[in-house]
Coordinates of C-alpha atoms in Angstrom, one line a residue:
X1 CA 41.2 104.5 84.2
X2 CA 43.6 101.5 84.0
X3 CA 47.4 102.2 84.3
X4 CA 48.8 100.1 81.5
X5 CA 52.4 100.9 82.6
X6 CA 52.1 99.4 86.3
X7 CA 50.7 97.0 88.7
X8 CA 51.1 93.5 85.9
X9 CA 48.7 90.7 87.3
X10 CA 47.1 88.2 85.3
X11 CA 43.3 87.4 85.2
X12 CA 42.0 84.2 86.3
X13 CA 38.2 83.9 86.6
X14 CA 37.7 87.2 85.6
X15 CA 39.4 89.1 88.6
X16 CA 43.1 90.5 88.5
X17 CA 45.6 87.6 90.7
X18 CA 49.0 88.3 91.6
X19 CA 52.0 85.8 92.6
X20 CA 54.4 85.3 94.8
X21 CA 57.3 84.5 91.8
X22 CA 57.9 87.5 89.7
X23 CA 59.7 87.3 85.9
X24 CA 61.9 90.6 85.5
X25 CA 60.3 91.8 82.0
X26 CA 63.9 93.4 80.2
X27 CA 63.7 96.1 77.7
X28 CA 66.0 94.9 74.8
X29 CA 67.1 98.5 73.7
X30 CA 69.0 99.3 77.4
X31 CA 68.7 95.8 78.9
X32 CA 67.1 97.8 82.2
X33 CA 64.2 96.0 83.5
X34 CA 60.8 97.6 82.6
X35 CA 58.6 95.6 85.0
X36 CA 57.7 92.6 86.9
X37 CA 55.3 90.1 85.6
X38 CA 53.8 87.5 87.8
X39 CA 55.1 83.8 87.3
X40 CA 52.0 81.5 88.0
X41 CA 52.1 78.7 90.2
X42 CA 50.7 75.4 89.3
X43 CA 48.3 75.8 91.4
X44 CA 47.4 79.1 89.9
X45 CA 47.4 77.6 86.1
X46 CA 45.0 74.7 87.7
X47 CA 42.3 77.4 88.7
X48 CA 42.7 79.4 85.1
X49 CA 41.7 76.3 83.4
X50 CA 38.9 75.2 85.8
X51 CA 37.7 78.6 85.2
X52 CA 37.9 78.2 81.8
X53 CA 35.7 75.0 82.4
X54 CA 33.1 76.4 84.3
X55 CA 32.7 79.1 82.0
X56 CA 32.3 77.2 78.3
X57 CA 28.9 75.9 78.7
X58 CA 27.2 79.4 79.4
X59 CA 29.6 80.6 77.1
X60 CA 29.2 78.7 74.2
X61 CA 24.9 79.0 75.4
X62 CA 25.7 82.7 74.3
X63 CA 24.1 83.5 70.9
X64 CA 26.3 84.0 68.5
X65 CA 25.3 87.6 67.8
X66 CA 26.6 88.5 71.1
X67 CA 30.2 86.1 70.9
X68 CA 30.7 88.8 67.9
X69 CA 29.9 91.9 69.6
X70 CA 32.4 90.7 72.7
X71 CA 35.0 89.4 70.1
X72 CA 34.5 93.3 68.3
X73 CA 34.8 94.8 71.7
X74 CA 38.3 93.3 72.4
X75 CA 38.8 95.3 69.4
X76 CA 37.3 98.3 70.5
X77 CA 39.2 98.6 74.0
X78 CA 42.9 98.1 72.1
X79 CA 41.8 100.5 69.7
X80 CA 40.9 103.4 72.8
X81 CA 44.0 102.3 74.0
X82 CA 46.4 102.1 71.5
X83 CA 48.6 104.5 72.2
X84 CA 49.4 103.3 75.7
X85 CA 49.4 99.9 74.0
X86 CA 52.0 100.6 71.6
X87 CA 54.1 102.2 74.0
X88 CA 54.0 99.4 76.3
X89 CA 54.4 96.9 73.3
X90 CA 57.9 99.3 72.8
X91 CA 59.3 98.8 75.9
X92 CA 59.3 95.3 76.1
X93 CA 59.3 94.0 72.2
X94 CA 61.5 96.6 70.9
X95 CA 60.1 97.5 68.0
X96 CA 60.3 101.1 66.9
X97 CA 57.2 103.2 68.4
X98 CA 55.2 103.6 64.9
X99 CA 55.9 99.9 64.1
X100 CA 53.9 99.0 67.5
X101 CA 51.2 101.3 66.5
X102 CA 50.5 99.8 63.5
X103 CA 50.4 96.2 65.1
X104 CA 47.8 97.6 68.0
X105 CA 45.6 99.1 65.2
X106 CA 46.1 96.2 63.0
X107 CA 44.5 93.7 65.8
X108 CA 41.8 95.8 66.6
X109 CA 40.8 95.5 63.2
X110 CA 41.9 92.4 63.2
X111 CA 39.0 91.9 66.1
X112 CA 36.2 93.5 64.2
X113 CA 36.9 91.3 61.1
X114 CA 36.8 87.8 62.5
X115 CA 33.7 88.5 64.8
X116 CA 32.0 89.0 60.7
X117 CA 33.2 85.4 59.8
X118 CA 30.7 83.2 59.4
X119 CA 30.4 79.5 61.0
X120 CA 29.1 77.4 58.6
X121 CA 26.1 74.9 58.5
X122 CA 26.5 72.4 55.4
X123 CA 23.5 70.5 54.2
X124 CA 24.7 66.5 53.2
X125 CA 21.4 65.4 52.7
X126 CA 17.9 67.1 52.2
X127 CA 15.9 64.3 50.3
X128 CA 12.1 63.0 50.6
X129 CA 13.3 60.4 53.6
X130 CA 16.1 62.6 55.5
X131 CA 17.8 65.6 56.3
X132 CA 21.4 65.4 57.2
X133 CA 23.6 68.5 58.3
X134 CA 27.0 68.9 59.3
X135 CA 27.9 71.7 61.8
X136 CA 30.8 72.8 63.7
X137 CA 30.9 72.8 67.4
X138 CA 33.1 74.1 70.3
X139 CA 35.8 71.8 71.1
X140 CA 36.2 73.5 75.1
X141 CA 39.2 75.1 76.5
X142 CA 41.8 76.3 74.1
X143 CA 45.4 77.0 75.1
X144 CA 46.8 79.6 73.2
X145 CA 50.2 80.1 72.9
X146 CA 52.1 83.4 71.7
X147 CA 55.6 84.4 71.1
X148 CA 57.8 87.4 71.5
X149 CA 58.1 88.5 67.8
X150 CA 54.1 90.1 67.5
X151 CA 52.8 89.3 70.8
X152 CA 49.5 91.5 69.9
X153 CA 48.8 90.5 66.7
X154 CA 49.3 86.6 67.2
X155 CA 47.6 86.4 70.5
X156 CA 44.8 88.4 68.9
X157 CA 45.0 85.1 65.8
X158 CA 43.8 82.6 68.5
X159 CA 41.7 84.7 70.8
X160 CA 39.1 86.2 68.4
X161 CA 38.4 82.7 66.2
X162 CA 38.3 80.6 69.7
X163 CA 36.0 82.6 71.6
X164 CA 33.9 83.9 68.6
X165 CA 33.3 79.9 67.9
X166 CA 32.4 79.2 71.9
X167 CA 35.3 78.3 73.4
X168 CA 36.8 80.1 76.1
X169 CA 40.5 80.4 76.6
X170 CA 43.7 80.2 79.0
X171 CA 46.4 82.6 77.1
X172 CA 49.8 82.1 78.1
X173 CA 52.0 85.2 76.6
X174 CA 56.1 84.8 75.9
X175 CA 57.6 85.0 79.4
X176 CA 59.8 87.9 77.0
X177 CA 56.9 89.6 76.0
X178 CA 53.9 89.2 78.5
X179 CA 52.9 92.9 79.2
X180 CA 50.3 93.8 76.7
X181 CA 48.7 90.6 77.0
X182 CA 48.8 91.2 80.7
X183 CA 46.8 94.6 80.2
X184 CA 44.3 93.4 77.7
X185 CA 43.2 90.3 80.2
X186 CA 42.8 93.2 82.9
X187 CA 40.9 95.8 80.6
X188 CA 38.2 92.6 79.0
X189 CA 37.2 92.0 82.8
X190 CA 34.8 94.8 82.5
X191 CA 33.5 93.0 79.0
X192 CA 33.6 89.4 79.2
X193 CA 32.3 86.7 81.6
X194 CA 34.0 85.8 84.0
X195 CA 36.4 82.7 83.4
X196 CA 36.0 83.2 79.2
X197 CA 39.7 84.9 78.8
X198 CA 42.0 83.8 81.2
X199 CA 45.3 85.8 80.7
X200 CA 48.4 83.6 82.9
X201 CA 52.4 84.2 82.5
X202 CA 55.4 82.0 83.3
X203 CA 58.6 81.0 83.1
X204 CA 59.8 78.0 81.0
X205 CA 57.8 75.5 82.9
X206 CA 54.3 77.1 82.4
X207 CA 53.9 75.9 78.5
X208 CA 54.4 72.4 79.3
X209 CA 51.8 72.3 82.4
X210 CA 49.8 73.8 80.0
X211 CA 49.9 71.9 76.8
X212 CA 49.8 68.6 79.2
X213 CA 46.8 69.5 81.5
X214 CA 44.0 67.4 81.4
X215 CA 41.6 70.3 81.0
X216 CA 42.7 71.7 78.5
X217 CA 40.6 70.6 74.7
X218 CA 42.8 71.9 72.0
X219 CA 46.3 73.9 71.8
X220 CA 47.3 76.8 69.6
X221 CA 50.9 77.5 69.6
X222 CA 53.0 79.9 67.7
X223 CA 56.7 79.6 68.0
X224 CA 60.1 77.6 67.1
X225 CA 59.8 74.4 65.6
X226 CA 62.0 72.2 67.8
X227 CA 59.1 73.8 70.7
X228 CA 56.5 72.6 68.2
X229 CA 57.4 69.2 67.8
X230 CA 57.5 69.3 71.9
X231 CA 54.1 70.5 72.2
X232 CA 53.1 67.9 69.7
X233 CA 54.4 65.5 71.6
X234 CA 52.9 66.3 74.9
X235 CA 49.4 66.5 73.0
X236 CA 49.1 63.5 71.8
X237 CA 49.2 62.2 75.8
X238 CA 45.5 62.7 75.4
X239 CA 44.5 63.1 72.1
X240 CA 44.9 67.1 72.2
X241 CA 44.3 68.8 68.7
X242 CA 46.7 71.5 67.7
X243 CA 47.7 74.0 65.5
X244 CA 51.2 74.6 65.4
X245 CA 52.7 77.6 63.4
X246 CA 56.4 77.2 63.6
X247 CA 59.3 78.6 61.8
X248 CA 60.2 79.6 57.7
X249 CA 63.3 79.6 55.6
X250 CA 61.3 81.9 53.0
X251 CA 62.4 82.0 49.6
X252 CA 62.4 84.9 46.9
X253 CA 62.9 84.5 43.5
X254 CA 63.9 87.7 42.2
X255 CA 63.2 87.5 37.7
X256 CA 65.6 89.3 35.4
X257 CA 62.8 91.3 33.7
X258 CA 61.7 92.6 37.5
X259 CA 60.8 96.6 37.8
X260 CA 63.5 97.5 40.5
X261 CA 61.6 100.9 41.0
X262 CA 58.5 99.2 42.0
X263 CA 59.6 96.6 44.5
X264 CA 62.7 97.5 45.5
X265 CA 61.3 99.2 49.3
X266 CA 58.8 96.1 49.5
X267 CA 61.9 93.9 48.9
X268 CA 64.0 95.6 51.4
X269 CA 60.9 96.0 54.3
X270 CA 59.9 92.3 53.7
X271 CA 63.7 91.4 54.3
X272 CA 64.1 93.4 57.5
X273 CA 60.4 94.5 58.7
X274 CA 60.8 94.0 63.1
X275 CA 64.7 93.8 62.4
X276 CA 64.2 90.4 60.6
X277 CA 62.2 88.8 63.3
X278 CA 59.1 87.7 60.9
X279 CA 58.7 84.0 60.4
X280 CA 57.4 85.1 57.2
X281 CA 60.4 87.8 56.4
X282 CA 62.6 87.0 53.4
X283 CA 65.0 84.8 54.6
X284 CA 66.7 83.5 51.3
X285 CA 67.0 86.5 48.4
X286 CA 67.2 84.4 45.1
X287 CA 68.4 87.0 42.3
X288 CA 69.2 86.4 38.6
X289 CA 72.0 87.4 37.5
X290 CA 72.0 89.8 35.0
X291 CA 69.8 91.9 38.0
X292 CA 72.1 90.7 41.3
X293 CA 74.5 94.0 41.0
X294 CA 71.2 96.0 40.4
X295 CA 69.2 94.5 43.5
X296 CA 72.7 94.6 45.8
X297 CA 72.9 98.2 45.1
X298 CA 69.4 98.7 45.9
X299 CA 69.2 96.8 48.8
X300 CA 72.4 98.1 50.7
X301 CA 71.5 101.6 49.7
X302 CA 68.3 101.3 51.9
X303 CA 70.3 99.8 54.4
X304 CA 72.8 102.5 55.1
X305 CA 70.3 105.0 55.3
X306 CA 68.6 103.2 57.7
X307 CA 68.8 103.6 61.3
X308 CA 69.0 100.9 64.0
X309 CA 68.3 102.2 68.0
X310 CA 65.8 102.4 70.2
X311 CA 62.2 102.1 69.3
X312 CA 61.4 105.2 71.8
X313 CA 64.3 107.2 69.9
X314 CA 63.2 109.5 67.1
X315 CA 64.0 108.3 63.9
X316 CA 65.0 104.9 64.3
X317 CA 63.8 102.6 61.5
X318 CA 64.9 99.0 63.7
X319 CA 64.9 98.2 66.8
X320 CA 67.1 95.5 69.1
X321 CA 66.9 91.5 69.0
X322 CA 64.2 91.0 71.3
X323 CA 65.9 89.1 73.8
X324 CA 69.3 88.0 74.9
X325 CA 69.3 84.6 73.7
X326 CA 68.3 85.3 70.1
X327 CA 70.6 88.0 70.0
X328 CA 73.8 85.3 71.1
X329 CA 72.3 82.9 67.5
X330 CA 72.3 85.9 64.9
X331 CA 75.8 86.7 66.6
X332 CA 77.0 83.5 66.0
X333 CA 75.3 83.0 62.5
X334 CA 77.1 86.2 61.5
X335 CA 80.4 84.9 63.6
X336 CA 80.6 81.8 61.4
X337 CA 80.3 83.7 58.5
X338 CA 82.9 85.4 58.7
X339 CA 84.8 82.6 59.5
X340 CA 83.7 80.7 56.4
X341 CA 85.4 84.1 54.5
X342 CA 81.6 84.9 53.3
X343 CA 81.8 88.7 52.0
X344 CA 79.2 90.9 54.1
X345 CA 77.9 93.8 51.5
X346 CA 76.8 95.7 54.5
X347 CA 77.0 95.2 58.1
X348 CA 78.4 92.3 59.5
X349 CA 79.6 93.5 62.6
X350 CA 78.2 93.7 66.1
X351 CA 79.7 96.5 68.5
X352 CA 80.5 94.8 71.9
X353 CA 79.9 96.2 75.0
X354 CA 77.6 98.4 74.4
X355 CA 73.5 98.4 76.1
X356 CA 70.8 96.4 74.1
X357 CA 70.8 93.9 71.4
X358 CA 71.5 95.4 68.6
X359 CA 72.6 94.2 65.5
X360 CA 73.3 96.5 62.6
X361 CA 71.7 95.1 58.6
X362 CA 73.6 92.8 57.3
X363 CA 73.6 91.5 53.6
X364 CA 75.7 89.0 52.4
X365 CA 77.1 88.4 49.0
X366 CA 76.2 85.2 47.0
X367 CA 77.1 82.8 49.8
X368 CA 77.3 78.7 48.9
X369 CA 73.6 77.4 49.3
X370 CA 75.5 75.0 52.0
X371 CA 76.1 77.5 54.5
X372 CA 74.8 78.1 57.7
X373 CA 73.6 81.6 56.6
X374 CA 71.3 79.8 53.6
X375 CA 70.2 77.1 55.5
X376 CA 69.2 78.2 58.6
X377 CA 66.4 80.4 59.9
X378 CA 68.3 84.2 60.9
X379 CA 65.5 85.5 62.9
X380 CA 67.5 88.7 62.6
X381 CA 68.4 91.1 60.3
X382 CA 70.8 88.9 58.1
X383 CA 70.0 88.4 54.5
X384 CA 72.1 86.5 52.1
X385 CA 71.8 87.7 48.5
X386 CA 72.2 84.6 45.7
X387 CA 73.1 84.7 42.4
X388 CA 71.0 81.9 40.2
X389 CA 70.8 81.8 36.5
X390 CA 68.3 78.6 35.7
X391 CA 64.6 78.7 36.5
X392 CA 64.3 74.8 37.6
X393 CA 67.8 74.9 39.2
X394 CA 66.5 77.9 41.9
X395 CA 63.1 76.5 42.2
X396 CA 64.8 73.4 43.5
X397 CA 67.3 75.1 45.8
X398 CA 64.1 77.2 47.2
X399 CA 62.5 73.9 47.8
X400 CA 65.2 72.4 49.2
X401 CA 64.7 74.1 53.0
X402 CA 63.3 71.5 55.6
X403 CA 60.7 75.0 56.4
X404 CA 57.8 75.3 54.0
X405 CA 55.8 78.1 55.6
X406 CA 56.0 81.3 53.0
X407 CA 57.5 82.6 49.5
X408 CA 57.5 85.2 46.9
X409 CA 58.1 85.7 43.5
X410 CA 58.9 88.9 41.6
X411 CA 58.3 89.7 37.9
X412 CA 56.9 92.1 35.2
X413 CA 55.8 89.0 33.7
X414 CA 52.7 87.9 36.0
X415 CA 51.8 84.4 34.2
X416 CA 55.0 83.7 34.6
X417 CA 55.9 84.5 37.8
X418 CA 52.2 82.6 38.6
X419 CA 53.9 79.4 37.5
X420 CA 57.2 79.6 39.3
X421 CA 55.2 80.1 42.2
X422 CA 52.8 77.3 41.9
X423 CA 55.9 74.9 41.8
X424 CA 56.9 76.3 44.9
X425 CA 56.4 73.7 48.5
X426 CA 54.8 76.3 50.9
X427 CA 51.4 77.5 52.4
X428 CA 51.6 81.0 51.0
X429 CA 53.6 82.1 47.6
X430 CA 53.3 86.0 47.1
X431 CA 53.6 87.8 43.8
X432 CA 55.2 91.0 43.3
X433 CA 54.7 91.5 47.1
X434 CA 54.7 89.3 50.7
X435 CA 53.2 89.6 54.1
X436 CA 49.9 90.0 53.0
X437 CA 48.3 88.4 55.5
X438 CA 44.2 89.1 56.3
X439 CA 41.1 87.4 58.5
X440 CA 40.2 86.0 55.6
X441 CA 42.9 84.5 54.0
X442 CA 43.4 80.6 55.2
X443 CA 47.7 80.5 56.5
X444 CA 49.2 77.4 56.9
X445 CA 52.9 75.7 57.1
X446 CA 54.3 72.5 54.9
X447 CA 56.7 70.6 56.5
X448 CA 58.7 71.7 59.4
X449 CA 57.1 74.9 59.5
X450 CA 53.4 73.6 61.1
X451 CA 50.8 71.6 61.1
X452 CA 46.6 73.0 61.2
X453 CA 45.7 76.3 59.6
X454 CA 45.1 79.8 61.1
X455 CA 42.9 82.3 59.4
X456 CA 40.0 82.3 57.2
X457 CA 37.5 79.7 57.3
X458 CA 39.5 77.1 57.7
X459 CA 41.5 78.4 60.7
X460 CA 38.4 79.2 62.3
X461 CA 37.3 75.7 61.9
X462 CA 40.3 74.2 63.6
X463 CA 38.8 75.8 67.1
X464 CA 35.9 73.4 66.2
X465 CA 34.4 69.7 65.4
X466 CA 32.5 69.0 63.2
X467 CA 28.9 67.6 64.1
X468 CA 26.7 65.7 61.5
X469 CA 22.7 65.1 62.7
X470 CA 20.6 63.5 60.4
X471 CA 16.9 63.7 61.4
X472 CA 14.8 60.8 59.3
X473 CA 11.1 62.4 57.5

């Protein structure tokens, strides 16, 4: 039985390899160090990937009816271990223990639904004198790369549509968040051929050897967008296709005629769901204002009966800021707040000196749309709450952000809120709820917030090229 709480080594080739660096993995609830994780070499990243190499041409030989199965199975063994998964995702995300759980069960299901999509064939041509078809092939080795905010759940996003579509893969996990990651490349040794999932962690350096090796085909990253552009950058050294999903500025429009008693909890959990750490969370709450007192009342209600602690603590609803240097921005986007005399409706104050990185709810009331707290990306659990009276004037200011990634609309009046939301510049709008995210369902970011799709059909296409044969009669 494999002890997923000890004993962290990455799997190159199929076997478990340790090395002689180490990165101390910190628990961001007591800031104690939870484990060890190996810190591969060059050398060590160079034999990943020409494992990965050796592997693709039997791999992608494999019938597809057997890449499902294998891409179901990863499914299978999180699911049999969840428990120990989301207990191990705890200790070194931070996110309260049923909150973990629901990510771990959420990939494995995750699993089992893309190993049903379907890779198409499309017929050009079928006349008297030719048939012409267009399919949709490997592209090789794909680099995934995952953050610290869901490292399940967006690692399972590029591992299930590369491998199910015949590539094999190098993963390279946050350097914050490696440990799960680490666990799952040990447990699919027993599943998968050898040199199909190669699991490797690192330091800083270790996502630029990767995104610039020569062996590598194609590049999934999730993370920042200043590291986007970066790892756009060092793609285009050799023509490397990515898909970058990068970071949001997310909008709600909040309608005067909106049922309070119906969306009130979905606004306040899609505002502070993993303590705000969501590149989809709501990041901008646009309120009307014969409503505002109505949805400040509601919001800060939820928010002093909410607790903040340790994940592994009964009752705690949030947990820390993942890591230290994210805690230091939302400090200092809360510092200059208060600075700027912006009036906090709720929190606004971080205790010093205490263990972990936590940082109590914060709501702040009608700030100017220039400030720092508008404008820029919280990653934390700081909402500002704005007051707006004109339909076209807060479409505008929504669609003013630099980030296009995700927004929502809420109404009684469906049509309606439809329309707003159609005007709106970003890959997903939600109605009268957000986050819905599925298999199926194509994701992508407008402007600064990505480039490619993940999901659906067409995210499982961006792990392939298209081929067109055209056989004369």
């Amino acid at each position: 039985m494999t002890d997923l709480f000890s004993n962290f080594s990455m799997t190159i080739d199929g076997r478990s390899v340790a090395s002689a660096a180490t990165l101390d993995i910190i628990n961001p609830a007591n800031e104690e160090v939870v484990a060890k994780a190996p810190d591969c070499s060059r050398e060590q990243l160079d034999q990943a990937v020409a494992a990965a190499r050796k592997a693709f041409p039997a791999w992608r030989a494999t019938p597809l009816d057997e890449r499902r199965r294998l891409v179901a199975k990863i499914g299978e063994v999180l699911a049999q271990h969840a428990e120990d998964f989301a207990r191990l995702f705890t200790l070194e995300q931070g996110r309260p223990l049923r909150g973990a759980r629901l990510e771990v069960d959420f990939a494995a299901f995750w699993c089992g639904a893309v190993a049903k999509l379907e890779i198409p064939v499309e017929v050009n041509e079928d006349s008297e004198l030719r048939r012409s078809e267009t399919r949709h092939i490997p592209l090789g080795v794909v680099a995934g790369i995952v953050p610290w905010n869901f490292p399940v759940n967006l690692a399972v996003w590029k591992i299930a549509p590369a491998l199910l579509t015949g590539n094999t893969m190098v993963l390279k996990p946050s350097p914050f968040t490696p440990l799960t990651m680490l666990k799952l490349g040990e447990l699919m040794q027993d599943h998968l051929p050898a040199g199909v999932f190669n699991v490797v962690s690192g330091g800083d350096q270790l996502g630029p050897w990767l995104s610039s090796h020569p062996g590598i085909d194609k590049i999934s990253f999730t993370g920042s967008t200043p590291t986007g552009k970066r790892v756009m950058q060092t793609a285009a050294e050799n023509l490397k296709p990515v898909t970058l999903e990068l970071g949001g500025n997310d909008a709600a429009i909040v309608l005067p005629d909106v049922e309070l008693d119906k969306v009130a909890d979905k606004l306040f959990g899609a505002s502070f769901a993993n303590s705000g750490q969501l590149c989809v969370a709501i990041k901008r709450m646009y309120v009307h204002e014969d409503v505002y007192d109505k949805v400040a009342d509601a919001m800060v209600t939820r928010a002093r009966a909410s607790k903040v602690g340790d994940g592994l603590e009964q009752g705690s609803n949030f947990g820390p800021i993942q890591n230290r240097p994210q805690f230091e921005k939302v400090k200092d986007l809360i510092r200059d707040a208060r600075e700027n005399g912006l009036k906090f409706l709720v929190g606004g104050d971080v205790p010093e000196g205490g263990k972990g990185f936590f940082v109590p709810l914060a709501i702040v009331d009608n700030p100017p749309e220039d400030s720092r707290v508008v404008q820029e990306e919280a990653f934390g659990p700081v909402l500002p709450l704005i007051k707006f009276s004109d339909i076209d004037e807060v479409i505008e200011r929504a669609n003013a952000s630099e980030y296009g990634l995700g927004g929502s609309v809420w109404s009684a009046d469906t049509d309606k809120a439809i329309e707003i939301a159609s005007r709106l510049e970003t890959g997903t709008i939600w109605v009268n709820e957000t986050q819905y995210i599925m298999p199926w369902t194509p994701f992508a970011g407008h402007k600064l917030s990505g480039f490619g799709v993940e999901n659906g059909r067409e995210g499982l296409l961006e792990f392939t090229s298209p081929q067109t044969i055209t056989v004369a009669k």
